[in-house]
Short mmCIF file of C-alpha atoms in Angstrom, two decimals:
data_model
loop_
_atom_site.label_atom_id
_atom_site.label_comp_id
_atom_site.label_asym_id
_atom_site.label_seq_id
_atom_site.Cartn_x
_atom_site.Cartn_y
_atom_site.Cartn_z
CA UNK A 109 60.04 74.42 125.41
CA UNK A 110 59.88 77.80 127.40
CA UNK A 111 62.10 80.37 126.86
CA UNK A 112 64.52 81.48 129.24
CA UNK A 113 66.73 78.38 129.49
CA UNK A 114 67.32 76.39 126.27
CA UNK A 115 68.22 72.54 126.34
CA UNK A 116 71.73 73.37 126.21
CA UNK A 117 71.67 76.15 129.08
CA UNK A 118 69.54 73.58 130.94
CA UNK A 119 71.84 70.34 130.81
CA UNK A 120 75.34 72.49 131.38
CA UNK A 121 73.41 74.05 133.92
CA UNK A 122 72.59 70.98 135.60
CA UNK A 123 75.95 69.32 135.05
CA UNK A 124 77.69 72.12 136.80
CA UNK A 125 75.29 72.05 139.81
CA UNK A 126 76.07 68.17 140.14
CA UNK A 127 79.70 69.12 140.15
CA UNK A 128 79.44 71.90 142.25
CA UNK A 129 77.08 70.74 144.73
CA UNK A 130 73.54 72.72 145.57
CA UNK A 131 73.78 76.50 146.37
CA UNK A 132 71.21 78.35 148.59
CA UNK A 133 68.30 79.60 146.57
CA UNK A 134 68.22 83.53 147.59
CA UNK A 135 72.22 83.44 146.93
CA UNK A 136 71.93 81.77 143.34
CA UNK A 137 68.90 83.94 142.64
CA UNK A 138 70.71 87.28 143.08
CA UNK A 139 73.83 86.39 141.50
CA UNK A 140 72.02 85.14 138.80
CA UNK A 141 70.07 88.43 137.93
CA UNK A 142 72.55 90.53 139.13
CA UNK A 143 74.42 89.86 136.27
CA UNK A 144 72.09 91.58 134.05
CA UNK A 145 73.68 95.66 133.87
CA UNK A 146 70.07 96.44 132.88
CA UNK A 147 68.35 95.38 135.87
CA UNK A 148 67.73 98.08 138.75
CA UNK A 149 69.03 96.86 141.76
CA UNK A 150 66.12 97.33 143.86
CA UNK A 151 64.26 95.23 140.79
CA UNK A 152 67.20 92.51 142.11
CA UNK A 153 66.82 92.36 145.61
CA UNK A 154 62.91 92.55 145.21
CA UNK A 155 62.78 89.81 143.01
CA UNK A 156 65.28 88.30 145.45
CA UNK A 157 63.21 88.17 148.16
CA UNK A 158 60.15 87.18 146.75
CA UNK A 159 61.80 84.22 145.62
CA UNK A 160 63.19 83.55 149.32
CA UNK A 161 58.97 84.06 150.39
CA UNK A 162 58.02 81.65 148.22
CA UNK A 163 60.61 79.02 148.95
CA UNK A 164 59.83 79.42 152.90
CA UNK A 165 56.29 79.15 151.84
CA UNK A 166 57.12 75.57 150.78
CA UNK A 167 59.07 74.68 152.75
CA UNK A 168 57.02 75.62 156.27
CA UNK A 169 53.78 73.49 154.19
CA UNK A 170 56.15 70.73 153.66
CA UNK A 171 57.00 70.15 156.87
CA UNK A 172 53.84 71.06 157.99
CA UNK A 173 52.60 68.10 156.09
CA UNK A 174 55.28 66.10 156.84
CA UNK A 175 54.88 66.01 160.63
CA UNK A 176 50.94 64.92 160.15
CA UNK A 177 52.09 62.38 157.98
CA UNK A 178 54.60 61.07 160.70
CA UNK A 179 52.13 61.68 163.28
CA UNK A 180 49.66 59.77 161.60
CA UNK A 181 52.33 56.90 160.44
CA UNK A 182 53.02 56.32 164.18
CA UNK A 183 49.91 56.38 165.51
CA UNK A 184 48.73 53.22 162.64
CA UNK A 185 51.80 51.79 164.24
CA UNK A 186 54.15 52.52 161.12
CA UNK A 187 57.21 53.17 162.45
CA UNK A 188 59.72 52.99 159.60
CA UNK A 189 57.40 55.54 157.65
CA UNK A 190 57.67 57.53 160.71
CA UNK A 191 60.61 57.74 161.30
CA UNK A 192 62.05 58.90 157.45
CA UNK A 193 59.07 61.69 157.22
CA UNK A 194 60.67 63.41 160.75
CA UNK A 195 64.00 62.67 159.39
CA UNK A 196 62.47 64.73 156.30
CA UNK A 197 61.27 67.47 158.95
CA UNK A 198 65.03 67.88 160.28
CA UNK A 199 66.34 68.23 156.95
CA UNK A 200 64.66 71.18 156.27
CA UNK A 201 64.37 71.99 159.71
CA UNK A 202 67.26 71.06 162.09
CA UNK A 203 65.59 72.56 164.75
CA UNK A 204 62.18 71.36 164.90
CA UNK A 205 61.88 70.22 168.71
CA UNK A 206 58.65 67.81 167.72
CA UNK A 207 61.09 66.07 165.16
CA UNK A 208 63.78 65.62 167.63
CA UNK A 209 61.67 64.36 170.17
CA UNK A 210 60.20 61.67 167.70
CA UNK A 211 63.37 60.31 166.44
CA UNK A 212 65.26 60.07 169.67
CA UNK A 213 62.34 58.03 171.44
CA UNK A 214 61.52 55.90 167.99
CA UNK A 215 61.63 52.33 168.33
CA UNK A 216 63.67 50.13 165.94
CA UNK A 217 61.98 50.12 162.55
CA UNK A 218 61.49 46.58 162.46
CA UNK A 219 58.68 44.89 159.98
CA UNK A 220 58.09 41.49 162.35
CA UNK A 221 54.56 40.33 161.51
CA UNK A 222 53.17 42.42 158.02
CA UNK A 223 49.79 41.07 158.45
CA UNK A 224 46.80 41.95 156.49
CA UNK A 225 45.04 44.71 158.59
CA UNK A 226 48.73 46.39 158.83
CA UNK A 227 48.89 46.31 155.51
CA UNK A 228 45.50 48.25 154.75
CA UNK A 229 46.97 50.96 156.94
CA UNK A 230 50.15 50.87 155.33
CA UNK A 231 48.16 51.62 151.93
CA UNK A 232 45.97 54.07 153.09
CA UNK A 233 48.47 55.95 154.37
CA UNK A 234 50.49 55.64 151.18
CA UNK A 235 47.86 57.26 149.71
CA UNK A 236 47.37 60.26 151.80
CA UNK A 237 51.46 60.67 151.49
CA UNK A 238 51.13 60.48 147.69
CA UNK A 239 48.64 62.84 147.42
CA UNK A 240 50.45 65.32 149.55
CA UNK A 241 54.08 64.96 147.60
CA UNK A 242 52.59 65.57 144.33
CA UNK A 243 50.79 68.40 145.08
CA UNK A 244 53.36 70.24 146.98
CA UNK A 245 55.85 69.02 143.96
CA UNK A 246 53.73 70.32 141.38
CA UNK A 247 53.88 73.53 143.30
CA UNK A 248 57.39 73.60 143.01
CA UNK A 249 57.47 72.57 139.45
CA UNK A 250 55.59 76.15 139.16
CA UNK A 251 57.99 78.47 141.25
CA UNK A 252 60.99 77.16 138.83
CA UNK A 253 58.87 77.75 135.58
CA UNK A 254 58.38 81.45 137.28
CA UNK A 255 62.31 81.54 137.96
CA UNK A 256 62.75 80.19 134.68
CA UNK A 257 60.99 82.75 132.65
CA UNK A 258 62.94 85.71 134.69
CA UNK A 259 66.06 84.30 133.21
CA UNK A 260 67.23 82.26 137.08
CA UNK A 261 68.51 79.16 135.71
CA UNK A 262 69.88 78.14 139.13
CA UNK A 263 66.74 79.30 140.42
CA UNK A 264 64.79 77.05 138.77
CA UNK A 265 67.26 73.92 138.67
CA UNK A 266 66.69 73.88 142.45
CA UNK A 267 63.13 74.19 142.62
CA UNK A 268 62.85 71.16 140.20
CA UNK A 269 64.86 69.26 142.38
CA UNK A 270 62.67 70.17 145.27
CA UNK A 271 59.82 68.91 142.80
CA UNK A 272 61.80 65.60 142.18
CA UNK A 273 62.58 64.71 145.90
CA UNK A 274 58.80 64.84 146.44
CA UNK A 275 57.62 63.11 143.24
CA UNK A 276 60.53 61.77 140.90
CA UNK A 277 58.10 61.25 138.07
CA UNK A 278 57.01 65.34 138.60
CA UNK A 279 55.77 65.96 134.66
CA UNK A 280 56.07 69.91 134.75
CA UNK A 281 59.81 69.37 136.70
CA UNK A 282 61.28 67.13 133.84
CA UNK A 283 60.17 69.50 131.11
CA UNK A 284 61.50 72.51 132.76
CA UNK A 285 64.68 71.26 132.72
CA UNK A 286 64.37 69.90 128.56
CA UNK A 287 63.71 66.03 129.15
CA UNK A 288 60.92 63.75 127.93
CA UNK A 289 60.04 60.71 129.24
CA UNK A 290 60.67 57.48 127.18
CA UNK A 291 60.53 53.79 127.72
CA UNK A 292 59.51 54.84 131.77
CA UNK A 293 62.11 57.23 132.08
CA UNK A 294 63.14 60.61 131.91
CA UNK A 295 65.96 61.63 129.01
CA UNK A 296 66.67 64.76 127.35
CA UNK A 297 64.58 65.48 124.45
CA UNK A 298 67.36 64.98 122.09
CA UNK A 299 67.89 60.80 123.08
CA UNK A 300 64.14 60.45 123.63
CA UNK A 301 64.16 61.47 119.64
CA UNK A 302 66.72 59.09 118.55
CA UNK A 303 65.64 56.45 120.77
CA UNK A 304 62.00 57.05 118.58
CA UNK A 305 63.97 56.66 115.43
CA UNK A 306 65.19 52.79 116.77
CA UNK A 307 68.65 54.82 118.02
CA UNK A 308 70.57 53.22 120.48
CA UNK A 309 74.15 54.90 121.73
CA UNK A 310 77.13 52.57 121.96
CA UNK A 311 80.12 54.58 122.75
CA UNK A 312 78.98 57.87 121.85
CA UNK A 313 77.63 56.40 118.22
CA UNK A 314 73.96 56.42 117.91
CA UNK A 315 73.47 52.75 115.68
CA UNK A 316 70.77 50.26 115.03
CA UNK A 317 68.84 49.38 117.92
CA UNK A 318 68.92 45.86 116.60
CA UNK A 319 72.59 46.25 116.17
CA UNK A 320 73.02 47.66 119.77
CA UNK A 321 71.48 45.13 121.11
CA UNK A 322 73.30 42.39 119.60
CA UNK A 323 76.62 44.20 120.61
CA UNK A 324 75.50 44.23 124.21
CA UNK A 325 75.79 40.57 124.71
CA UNK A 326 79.32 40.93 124.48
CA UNK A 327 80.61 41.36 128.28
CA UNK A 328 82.88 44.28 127.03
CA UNK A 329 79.78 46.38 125.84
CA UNK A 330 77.55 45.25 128.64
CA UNK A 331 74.47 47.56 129.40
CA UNK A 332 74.85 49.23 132.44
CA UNK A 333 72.59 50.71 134.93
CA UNK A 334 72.84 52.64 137.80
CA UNK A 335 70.84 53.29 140.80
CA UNK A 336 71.00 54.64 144.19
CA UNK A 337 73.14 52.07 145.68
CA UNK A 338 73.95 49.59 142.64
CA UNK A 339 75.40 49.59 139.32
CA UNK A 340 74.77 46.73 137.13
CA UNK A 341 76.30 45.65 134.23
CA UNK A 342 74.44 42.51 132.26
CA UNK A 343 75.01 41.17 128.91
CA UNK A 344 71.97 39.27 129.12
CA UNK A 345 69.43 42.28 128.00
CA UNK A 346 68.17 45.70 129.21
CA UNK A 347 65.32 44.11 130.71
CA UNK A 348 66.98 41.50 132.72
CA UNK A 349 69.52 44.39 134.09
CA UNK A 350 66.58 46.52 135.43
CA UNK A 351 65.05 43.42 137.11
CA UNK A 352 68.45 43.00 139.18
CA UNK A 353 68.78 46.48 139.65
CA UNK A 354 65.01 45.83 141.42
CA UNK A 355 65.51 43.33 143.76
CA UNK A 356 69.12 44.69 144.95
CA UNK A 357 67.63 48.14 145.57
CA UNK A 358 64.84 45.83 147.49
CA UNK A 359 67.04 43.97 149.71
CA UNK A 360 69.29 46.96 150.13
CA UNK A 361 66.34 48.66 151.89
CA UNK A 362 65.14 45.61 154.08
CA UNK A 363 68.75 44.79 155.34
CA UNK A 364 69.51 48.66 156.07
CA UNK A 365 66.21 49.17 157.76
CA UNK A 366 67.22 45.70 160.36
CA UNK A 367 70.66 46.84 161.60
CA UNK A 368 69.41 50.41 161.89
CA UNK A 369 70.25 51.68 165.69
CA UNK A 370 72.57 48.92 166.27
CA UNK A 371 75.05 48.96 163.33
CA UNK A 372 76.98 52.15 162.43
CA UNK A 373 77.53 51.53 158.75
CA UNK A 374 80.18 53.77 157.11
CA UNK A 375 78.77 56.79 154.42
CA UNK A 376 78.72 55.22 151.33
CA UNK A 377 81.32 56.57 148.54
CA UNK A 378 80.40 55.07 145.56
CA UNK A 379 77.72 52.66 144.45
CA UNK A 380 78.06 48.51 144.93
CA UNK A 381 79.13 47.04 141.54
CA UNK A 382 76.39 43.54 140.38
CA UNK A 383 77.97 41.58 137.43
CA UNK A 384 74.96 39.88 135.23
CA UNK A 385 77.27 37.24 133.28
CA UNK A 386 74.93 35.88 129.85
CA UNK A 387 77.10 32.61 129.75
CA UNK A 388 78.95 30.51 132.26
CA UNK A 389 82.31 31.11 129.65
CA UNK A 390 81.50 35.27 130.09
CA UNK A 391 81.82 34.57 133.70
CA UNK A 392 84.85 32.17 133.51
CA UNK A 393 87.06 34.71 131.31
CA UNK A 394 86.43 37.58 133.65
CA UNK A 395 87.33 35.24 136.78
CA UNK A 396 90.56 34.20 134.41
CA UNK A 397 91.29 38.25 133.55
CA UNK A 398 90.60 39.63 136.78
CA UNK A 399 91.16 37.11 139.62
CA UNK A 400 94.67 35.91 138.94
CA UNK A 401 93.74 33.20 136.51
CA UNK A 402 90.88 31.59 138.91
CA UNK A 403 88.52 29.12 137.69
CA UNK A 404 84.84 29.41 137.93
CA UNK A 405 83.03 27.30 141.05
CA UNK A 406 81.09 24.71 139.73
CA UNK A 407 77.18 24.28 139.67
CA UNK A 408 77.60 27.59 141.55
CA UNK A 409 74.63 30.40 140.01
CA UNK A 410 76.33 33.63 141.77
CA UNK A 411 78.75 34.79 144.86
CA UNK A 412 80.02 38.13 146.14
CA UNK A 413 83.69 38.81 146.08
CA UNK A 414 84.84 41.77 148.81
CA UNK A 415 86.93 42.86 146.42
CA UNK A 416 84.91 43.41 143.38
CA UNK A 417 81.19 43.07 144.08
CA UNK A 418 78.60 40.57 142.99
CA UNK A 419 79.16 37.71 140.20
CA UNK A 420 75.90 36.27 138.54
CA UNK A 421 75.46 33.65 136.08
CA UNK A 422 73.00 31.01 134.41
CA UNK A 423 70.99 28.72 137.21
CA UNK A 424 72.36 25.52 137.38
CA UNK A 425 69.73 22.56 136.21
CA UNK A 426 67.45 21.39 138.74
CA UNK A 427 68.30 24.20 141.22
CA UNK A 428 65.92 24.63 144.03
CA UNK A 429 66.39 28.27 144.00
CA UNK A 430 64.86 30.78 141.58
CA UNK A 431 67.12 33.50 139.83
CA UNK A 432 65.32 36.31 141.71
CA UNK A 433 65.98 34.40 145.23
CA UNK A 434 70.31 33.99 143.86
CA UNK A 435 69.86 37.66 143.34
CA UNK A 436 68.90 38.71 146.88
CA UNK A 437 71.19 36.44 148.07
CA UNK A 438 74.48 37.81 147.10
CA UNK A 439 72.88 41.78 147.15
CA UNK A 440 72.53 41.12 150.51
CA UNK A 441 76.61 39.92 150.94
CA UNK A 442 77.79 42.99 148.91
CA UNK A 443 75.58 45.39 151.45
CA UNK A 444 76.69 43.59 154.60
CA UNK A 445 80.14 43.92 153.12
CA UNK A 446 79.85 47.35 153.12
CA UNK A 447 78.03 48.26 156.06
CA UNK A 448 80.25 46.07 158.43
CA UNK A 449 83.80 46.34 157.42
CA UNK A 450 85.43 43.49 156.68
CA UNK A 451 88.83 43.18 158.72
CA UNK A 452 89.81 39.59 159.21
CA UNK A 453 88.82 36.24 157.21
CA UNK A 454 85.08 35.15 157.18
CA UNK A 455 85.10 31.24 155.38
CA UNK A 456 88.02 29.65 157.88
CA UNK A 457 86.15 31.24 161.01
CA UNK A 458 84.08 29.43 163.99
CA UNK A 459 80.30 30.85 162.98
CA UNK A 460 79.76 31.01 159.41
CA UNK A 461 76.01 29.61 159.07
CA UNK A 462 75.31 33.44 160.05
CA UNK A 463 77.29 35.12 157.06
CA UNK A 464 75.36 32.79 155.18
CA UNK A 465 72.43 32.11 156.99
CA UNK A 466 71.52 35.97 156.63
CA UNK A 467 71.92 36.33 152.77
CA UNK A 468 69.58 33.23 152.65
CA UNK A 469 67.24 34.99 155.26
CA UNK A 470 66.34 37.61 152.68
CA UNK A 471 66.27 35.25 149.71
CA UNK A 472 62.90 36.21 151.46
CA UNK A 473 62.46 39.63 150.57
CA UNK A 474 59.18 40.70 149.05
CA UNK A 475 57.61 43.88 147.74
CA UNK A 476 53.70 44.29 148.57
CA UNK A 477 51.93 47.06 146.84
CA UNK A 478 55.66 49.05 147.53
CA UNK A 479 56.26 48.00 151.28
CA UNK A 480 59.58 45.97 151.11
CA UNK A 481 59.00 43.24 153.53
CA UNK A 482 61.15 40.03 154.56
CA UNK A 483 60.56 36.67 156.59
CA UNK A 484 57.91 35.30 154.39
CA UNK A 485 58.42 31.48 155.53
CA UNK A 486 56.90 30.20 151.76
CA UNK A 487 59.75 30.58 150.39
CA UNK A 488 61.64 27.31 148.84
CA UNK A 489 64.63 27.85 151.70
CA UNK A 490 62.74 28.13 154.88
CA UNK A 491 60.45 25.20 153.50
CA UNK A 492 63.27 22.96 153.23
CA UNK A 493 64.44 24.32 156.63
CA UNK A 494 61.01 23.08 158.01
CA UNK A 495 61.23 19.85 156.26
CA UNK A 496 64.30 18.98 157.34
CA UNK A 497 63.86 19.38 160.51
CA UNK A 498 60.92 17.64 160.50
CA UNK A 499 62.74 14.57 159.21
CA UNK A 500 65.55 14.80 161.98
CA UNK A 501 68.05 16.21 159.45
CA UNK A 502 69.44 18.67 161.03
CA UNK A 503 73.02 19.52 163.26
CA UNK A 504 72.53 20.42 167.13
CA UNK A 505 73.06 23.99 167.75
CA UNK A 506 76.26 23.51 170.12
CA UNK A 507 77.84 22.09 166.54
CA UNK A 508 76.69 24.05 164.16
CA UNK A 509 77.32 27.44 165.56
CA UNK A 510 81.44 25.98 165.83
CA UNK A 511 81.42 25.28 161.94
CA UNK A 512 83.46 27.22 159.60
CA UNK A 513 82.89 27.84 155.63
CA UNK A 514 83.55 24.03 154.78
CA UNK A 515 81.65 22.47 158.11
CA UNK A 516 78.20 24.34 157.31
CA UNK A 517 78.92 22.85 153.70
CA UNK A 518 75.15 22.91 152.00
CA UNK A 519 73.49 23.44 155.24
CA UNK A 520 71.78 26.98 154.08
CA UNK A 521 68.48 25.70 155.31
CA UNK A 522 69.10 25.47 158.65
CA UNK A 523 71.34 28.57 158.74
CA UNK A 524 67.99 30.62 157.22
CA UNK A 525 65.83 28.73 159.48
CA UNK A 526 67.83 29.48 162.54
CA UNK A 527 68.44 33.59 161.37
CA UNK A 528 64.89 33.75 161.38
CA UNK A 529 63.90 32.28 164.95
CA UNK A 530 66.57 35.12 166.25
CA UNK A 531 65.05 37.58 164.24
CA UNK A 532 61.42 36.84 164.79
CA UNK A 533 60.49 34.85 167.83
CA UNK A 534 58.13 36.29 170.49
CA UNK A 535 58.24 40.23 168.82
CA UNK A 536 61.82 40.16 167.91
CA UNK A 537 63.29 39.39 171.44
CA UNK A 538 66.12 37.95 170.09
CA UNK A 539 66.87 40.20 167.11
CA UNK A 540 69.09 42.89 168.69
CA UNK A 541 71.42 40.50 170.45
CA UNK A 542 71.71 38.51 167.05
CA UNK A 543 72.41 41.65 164.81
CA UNK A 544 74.80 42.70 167.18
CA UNK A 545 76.51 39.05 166.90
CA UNK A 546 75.96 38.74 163.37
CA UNK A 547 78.02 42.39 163.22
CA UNK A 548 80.93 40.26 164.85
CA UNK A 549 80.83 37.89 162.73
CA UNK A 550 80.66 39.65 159.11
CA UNK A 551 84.19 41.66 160.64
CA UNK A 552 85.80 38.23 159.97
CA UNK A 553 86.75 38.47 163.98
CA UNK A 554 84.69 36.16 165.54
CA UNK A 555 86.13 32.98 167.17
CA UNK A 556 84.69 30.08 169.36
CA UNK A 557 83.08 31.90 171.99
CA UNK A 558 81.58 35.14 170.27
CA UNK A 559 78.01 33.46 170.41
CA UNK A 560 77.80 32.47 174.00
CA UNK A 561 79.67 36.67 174.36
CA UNK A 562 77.11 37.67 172.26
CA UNK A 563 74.04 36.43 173.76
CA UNK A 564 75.08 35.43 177.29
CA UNK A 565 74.18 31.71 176.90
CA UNK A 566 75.31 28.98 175.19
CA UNK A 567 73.88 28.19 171.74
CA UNK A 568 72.38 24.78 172.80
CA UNK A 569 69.98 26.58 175.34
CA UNK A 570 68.27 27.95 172.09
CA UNK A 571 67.66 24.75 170.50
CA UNK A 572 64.16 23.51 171.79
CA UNK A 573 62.58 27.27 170.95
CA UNK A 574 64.33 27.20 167.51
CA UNK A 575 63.03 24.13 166.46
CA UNK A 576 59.20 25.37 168.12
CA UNK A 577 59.56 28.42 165.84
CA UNK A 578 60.39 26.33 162.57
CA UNK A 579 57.74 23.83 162.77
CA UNK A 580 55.35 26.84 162.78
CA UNK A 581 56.03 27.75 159.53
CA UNK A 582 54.16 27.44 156.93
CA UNK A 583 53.97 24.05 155.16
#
């Protein structure tokens, strides 16, 4: 480890910036040597400012960099990638006219029709991104060892955390700070020892990992895991946990990236809560504890409570659907629950098959090489929806639009089937109109006539296109 900021300096340093929030670099820097008597105060303000040179340095190449990058994104006809490396620009430029420009004449970010040759751009580009992040991070990585050796601890917390939002895995970043990376994370270098030894911590006791592990399948000792958006507590292994953490940070992105521009989701507070429940009698005494003595729905593998967050459980046998498909499924409830307000009653409402025909939608997310992508019409629901329909099973549109939580009963197929033809057909003409209904709908305010308000025709109208765009799919 260098000298200048010892693993105990370094973690109270970093748990006080967390607390405190980040502090301008040339500030930090000057208050930070400043309190050496010894110093010279020119020696200060020197040092000072060639701190401040080097971090505009960086900064001007960054968004240098990023602005060919989202030149070059837009040009292979990338939009989403686009549009976050000019949001990157504004961030550390709110002025940059080139950035504005871009953003305010963007189209939607949609991902429509991911085929092949997109795909090789998509790549390529990745490439040319991840070549430029980790160099400019490693760059980084070497102004805060510099600050670290003169003894600016804030100095050099900041610069790593320049390094990280460029390259999270940033080798020379993690060290800096005192942590070592172990089972493919970072930790300090104090639980990256005892985790060598076979340590595991269970309430602040470092035990048998064997014994840890054992203890974790009870629901009261439950790993948890936290991400971004999602914390997820599962009794049913480390391994499993990560795997839902996964696919709800996947869906979390797809969902966000389709209402963007047309829904005005709330800032997010705190982080949506996923409960991974080993055993169906797990799941039944936290219902019983925690839901007013409820029972647990039968044959049912997971569902999303507005009050609590996401319940998940053991498939049922002979379900059609796949663990990883229940997963999206109710990730995508707990994020439409949060980025559209709930403020009436969803289930006894006129227009259901949307709440639900969205959350089976994305049972169709996908990664591909990193690129989150959804509508894949393979998947076990929209096959069914193109069976079905093929075999005449299936409710007229006029009908099924009017049905409430018990009227759609187990009609998920044609509810994912029909979310689709308004999100895809003919380049998305439909989607806008749809999100904008489906907005009404997940507000628990919608009634008999928000579809025909919503898209200025009557729901029958649609019905010779939707059933067009579902025999097309894949068989």
């Amino acid at each position: 480890m260098k000298k200048g900021m010892s693993r105990r300096g370094r973690r109270g340093h970093r748990e006080r910036q967390f607390g405190d929030g980040t502090r301008l670099g040339i500030l930090t820097f000057s208050v930070s040597l400043a309190s050496s008597a010894a110093m010279p105060f020119f020696l200060v303000l020197s040092l000072a400012l060639f701190a401040f040179a080097d971090d505009a340095s960086l900064k001007n190449e960054s968004i240098r960099g990023r602005s060919e990058l989202a030149r070059a994104a837009s040009a292979d006809g990338l939009v989403e990638e686009s549009i976050r490396e000019w949001q990157l620009v504004k961030r550390d430029d709110p002025a940059n006219v080139e950035a504005t420009k871009a953003l305010a004449s963007a189209p939607k970010p949609w991902v429509l029709d991911w085929d092949a040759a997109t795909h090789r751009k998509w790549v390529a580009w990745s490439e040319k991104r991840r070549a430029f992040c980790g160099d400019i991070a490693r760059r980084w990585a070497n102004l805060a060892s510099e600050r670290d050796k003169a003894g600016d601890r804030d100095g050099c917390w900041e610069a790593c955390q320049r390094a990280f939002g460029l390259d999270a895995d940033c080798q020379r970043a993690h060290e800096l700070l005192g942590e070592a990376k172990h089972d493919g994370g970072w930790v300090t270098e104090e639980i990256a020892a005892k985790r060598s030894r076979g340590l595991l911590e269970l309430r602040g006791e470092w035990l048998p990992a064997a014994d840890v592990r054992k203890q974790r399948m009870v629901w009261a000792d439950a790993w948890e895991l936290h991400s971004p958006h999602y914390t997820v507590r599962s009794n049913r292994g480390l391994g499993p946990g990560r795997s839902v953490v996964v696919l709800a940070e996947r869906v979390h992105t797809a969902f966000m990236r389709d209402i963007m521009g047309i829904v005005d989701a709330p800032a997010e507070t705190k982080r949506l809560l996923v409960m991974d429940f080993a055993t169906l009698d797990d799941l039944d005494a936290h219902i019983k504890a925690e839901h007013q003595g409820g029972t647990t729905p039968k044959g049912v593998p997971g569902f999303y409570s507005p009050g609590e967050g996401v319940h998940l459980t053991v498939l049922p046998e002979g379900s059609a659907l796949t663990r990883e498909e229940v997963v999206l499924h109710e990730c995508t409830h707990a994020v439409a629950g949060r980025a559209i307000p709930l403020v009436g009653w969803i289930n006894s409402r006129a227009n259901f098959w949307a709440w639900e025909g969205m959350a089976s939608y994305f049972e169709s997310t996908e990664s591909r090489d990193g690129k989150v992508v959804a509508g894949n019409t393979s998947v076990i629901r929209l096959k069914l929806a193109h069976d079905e329909l093929a075999d005449g099973k299936f409710t007229p549109l006029a009908k099924f639009v009017a049905l409430n939580q018990e009227g759609l009963g187990k009609q998920y197929q044609q509810a994912a089937g029909l979310v689709h033809f308004f999100l895809h057909w003919k380049g998305g003409m439909y989607r806008e109109a749809f999100i904008q209904y489906f907005k009404v709908v997940a507000t628990g305010m919608s009634d008999e006539k928000s579809f025909e308000k919503e898209f200025g025709r009557g729901a029958e109208t649609f019905e010779a296109e939707w059933k067009e765009h579902v025999m097309e799919f894949k068989k």
